[in-house]
PDB file of C-alpha atoms in Angstrom:
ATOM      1  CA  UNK A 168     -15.644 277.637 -46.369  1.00 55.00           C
ATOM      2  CA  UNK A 169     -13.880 278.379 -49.665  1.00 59.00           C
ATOM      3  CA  UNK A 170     -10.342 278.012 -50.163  1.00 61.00           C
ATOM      4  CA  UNK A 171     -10.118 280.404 -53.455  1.00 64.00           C
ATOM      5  CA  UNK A 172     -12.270 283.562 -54.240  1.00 57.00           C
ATOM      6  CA  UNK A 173     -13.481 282.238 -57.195  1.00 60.00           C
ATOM      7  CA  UNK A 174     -14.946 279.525 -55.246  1.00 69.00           C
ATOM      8  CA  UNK A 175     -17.381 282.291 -53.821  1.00 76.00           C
ATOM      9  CA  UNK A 176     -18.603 283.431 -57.063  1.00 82.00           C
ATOM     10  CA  UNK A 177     -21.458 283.186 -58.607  1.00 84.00           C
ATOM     11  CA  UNK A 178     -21.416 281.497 -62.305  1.00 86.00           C
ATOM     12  CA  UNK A 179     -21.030 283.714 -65.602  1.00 85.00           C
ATOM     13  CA  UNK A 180     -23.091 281.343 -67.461  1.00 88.00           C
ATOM     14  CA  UNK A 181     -25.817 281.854 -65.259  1.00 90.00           C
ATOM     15  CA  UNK A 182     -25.601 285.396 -64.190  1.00 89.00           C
ATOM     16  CA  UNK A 183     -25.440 285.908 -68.245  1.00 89.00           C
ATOM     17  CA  UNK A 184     -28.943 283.671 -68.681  1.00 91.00           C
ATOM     18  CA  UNK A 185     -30.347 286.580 -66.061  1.00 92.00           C
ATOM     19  CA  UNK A 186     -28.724 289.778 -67.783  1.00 91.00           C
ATOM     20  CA  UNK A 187     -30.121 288.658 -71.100  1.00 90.00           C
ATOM     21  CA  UNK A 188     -33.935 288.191 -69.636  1.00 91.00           C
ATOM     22  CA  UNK A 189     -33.712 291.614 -68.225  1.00 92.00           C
ATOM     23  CA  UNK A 190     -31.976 293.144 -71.180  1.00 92.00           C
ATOM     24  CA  UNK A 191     -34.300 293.826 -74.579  1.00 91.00           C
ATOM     25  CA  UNK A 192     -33.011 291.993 -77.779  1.00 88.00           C
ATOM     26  CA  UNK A 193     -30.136 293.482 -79.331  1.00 89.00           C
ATOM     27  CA  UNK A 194     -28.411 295.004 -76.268  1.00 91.00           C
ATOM     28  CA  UNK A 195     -24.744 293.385 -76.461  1.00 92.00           C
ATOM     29  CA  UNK A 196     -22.965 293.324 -73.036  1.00 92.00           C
ATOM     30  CA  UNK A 197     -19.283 292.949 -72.896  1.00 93.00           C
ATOM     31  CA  UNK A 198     -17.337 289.640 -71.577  1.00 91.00           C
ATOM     32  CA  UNK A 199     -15.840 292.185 -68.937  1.00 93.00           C
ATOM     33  CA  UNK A 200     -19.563 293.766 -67.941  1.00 92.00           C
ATOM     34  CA  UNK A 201     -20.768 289.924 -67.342  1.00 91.00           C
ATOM     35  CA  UNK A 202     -18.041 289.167 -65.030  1.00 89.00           C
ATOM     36  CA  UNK A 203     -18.374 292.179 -63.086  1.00 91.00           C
ATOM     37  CA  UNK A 204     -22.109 291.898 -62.640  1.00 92.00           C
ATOM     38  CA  UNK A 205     -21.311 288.403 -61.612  1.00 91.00           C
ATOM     39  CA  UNK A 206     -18.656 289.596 -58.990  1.00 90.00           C
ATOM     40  CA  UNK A 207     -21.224 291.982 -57.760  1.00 92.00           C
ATOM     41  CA  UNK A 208     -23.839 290.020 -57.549  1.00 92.00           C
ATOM     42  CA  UNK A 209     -21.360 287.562 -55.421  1.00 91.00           C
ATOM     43  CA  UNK A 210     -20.393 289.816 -53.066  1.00 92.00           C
ATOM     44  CA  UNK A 211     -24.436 291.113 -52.588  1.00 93.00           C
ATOM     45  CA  UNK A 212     -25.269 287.353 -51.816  1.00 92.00           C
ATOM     46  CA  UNK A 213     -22.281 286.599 -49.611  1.00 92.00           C
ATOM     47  CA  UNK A 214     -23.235 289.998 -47.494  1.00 94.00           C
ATOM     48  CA  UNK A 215     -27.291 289.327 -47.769  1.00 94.00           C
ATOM     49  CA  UNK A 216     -26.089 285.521 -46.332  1.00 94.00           C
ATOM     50  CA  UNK A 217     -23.148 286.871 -43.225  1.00 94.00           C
ATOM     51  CA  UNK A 218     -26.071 289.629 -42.244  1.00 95.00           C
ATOM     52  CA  UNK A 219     -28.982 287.252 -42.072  1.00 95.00           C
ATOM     53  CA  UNK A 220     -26.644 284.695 -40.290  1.00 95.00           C
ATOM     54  CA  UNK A 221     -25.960 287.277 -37.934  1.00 95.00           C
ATOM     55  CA  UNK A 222     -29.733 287.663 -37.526  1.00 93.00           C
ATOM     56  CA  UNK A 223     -30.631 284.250 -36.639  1.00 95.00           C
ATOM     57  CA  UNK A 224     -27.406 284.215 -34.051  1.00 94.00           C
ATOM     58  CA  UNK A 225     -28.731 287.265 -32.518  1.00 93.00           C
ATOM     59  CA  UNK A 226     -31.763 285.531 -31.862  1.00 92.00           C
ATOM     60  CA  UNK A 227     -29.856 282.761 -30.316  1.00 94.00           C
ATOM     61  CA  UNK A 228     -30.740 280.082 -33.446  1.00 94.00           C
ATOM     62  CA  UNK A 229     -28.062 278.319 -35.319  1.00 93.00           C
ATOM     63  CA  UNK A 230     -30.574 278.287 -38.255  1.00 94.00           C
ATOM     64  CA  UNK A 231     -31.021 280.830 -40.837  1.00 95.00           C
ATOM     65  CA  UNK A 232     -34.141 281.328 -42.363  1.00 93.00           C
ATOM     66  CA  UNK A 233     -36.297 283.226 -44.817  1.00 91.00           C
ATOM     67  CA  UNK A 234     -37.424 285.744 -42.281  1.00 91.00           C
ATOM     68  CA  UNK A 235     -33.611 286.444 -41.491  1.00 93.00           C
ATOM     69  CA  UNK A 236     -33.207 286.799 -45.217  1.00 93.00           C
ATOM     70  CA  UNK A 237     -35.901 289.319 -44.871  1.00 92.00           C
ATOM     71  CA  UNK A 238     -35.016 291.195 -42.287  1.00 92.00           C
ATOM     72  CA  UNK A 239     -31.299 291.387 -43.302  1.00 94.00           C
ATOM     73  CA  UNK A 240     -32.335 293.390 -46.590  1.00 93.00           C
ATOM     74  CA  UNK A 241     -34.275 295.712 -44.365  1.00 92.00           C
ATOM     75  CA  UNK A 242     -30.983 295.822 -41.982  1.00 93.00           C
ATOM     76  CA  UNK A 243     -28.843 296.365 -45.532  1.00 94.00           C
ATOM     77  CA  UNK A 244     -31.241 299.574 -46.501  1.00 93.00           C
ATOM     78  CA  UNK A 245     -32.507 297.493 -49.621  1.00 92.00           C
ATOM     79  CA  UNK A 246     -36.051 297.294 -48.279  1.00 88.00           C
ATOM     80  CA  UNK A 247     -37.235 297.630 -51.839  1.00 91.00           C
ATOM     81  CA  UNK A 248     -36.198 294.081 -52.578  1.00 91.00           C
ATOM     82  CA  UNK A 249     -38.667 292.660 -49.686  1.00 90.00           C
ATOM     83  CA  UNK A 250     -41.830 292.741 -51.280  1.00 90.00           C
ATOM     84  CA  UNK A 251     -40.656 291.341 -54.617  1.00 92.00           C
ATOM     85  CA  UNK A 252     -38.864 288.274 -52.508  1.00 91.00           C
ATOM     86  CA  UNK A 253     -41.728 288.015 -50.342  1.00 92.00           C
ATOM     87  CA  UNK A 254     -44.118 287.144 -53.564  1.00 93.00           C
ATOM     88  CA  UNK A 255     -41.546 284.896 -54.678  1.00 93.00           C
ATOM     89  CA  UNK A 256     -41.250 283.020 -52.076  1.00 91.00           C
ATOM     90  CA  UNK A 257     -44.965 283.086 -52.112  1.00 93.00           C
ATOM     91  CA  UNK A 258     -44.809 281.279 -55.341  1.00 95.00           C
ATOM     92  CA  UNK A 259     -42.097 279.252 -54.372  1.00 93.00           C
ATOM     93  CA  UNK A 260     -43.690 277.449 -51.542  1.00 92.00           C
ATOM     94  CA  UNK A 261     -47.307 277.013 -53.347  1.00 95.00           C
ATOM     95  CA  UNK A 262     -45.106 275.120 -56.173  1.00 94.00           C
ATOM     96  CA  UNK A 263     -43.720 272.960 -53.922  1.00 94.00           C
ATOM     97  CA  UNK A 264     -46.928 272.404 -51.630  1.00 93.00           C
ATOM     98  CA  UNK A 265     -48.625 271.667 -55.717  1.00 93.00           C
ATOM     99  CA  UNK A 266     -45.479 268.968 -56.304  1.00 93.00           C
ATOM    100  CA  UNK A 267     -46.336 267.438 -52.774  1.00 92.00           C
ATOM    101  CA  UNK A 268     -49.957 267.317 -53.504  1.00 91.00           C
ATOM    102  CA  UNK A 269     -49.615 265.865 -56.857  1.00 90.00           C
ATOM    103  CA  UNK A 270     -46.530 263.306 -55.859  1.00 91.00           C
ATOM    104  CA  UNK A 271     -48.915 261.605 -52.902  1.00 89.00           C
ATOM    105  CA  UNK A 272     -51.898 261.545 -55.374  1.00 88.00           C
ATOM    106  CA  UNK A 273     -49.595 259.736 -57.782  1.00 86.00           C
ATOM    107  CA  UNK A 274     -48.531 257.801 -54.689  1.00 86.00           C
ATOM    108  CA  UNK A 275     -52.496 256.477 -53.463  1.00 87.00           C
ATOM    109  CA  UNK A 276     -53.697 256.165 -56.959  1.00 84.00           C
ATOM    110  CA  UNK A 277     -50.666 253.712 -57.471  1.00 82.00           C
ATOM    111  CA  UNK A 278     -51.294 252.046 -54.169  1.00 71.00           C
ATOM    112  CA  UNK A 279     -49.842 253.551 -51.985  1.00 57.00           C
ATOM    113  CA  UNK A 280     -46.374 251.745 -51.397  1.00 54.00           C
ATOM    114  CA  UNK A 281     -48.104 248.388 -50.984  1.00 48.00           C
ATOM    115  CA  UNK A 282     -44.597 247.791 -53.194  1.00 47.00           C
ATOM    116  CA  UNK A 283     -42.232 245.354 -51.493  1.00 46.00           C
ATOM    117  CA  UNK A 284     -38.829 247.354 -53.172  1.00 47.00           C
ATOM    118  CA  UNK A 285     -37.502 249.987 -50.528  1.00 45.00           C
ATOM    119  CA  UNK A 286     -37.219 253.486 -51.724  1.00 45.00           C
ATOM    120  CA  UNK A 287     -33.465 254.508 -51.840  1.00 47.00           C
ATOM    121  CA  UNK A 288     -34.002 258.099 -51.993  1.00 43.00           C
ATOM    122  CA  UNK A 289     -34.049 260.310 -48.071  1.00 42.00           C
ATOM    123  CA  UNK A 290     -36.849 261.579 -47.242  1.00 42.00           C
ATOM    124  CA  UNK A 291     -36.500 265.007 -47.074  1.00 42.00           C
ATOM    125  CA  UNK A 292     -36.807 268.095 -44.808  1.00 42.00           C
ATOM    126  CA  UNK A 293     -39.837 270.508 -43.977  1.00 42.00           C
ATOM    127  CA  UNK A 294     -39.742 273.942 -45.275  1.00 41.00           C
ATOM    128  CA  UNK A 295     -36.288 273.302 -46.802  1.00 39.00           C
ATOM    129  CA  UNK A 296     -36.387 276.497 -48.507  1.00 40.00           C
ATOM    130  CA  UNK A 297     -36.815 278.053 -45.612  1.00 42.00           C
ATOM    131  CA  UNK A 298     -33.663 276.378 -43.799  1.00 43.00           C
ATOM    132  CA  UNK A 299     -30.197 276.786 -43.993  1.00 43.00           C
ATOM    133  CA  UNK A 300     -28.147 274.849 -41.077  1.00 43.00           C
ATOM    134  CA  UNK A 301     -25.166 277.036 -39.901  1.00 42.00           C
ATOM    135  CA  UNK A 302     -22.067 275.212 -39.420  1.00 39.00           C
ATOM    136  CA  UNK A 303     -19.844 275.429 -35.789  1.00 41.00           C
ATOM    137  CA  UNK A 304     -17.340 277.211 -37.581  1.00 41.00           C
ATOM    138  CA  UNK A 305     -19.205 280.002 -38.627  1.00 43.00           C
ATOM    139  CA  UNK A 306     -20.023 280.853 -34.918  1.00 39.00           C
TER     140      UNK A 306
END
């Protein structure tokens, strides 16, 4: 967990990169308005994350997943959001499943780790989008 609260917010820099793609050109927002959005849009992540948490324990799981996410939004009365997230995450997963495909085609065509050097990267996890381990301490 965070020690400080500005450990639980989200960056300015990057919550102003998504203010000025929503915003047309030559709308100026204020230093002040950008750090307020930012809180905001904090505290809506940290409450989207404790309700869908709260989900998957209700279930008896100690892992959170997208369906959680889902269902948390409907829980918060922003049921609005699902069908955008749902497409997204749509999109999200084809991208990756494209990567895959493409990284073990690169992988045969080059021979398929006949290579004697070792990888040193992990392998990594199924569905990791999809998969957020909760900690003992949250429980």
């Amino acid at each position: 967990m965070a020690e400080k609260p500005e450990e639980l917010s989200l960056p300015v820099a990057s919550v102003s990169r998504v203010i000025n793609d929503a915003l047309p050109s030559g709308i100026n927002v204020s230093m002040e308005t950008r750090k307020t959005i930012s809180k905001a849009a904090s505290v809506f992540v940290l409450y989207t994350t404790a309700t869908a948490a709260s989900m998957s324990q209700k279930a008896g799981r100690k892992t959170m997943n997208a369906n959680d996410v889902m269902d948390a939004l409907t829980d918060m009365e922003f049921p609005q959001f699902k069908e955008t997230l749902e497409r997204l995450l749509q999109e999200y997963r084809q991208t990756q499943k494209k990567k895959k495909e493409t990284n073990t085609a690169k992988k045969q065509s080059t021979g398929g780790g006949g290579d004697s050097k070792k990888s040193t990267s992990t392998p990594q996890a199924q569905n990791t989008s999809e998969v957020v381990e909760l900690s003992d301490s949250d429980e």
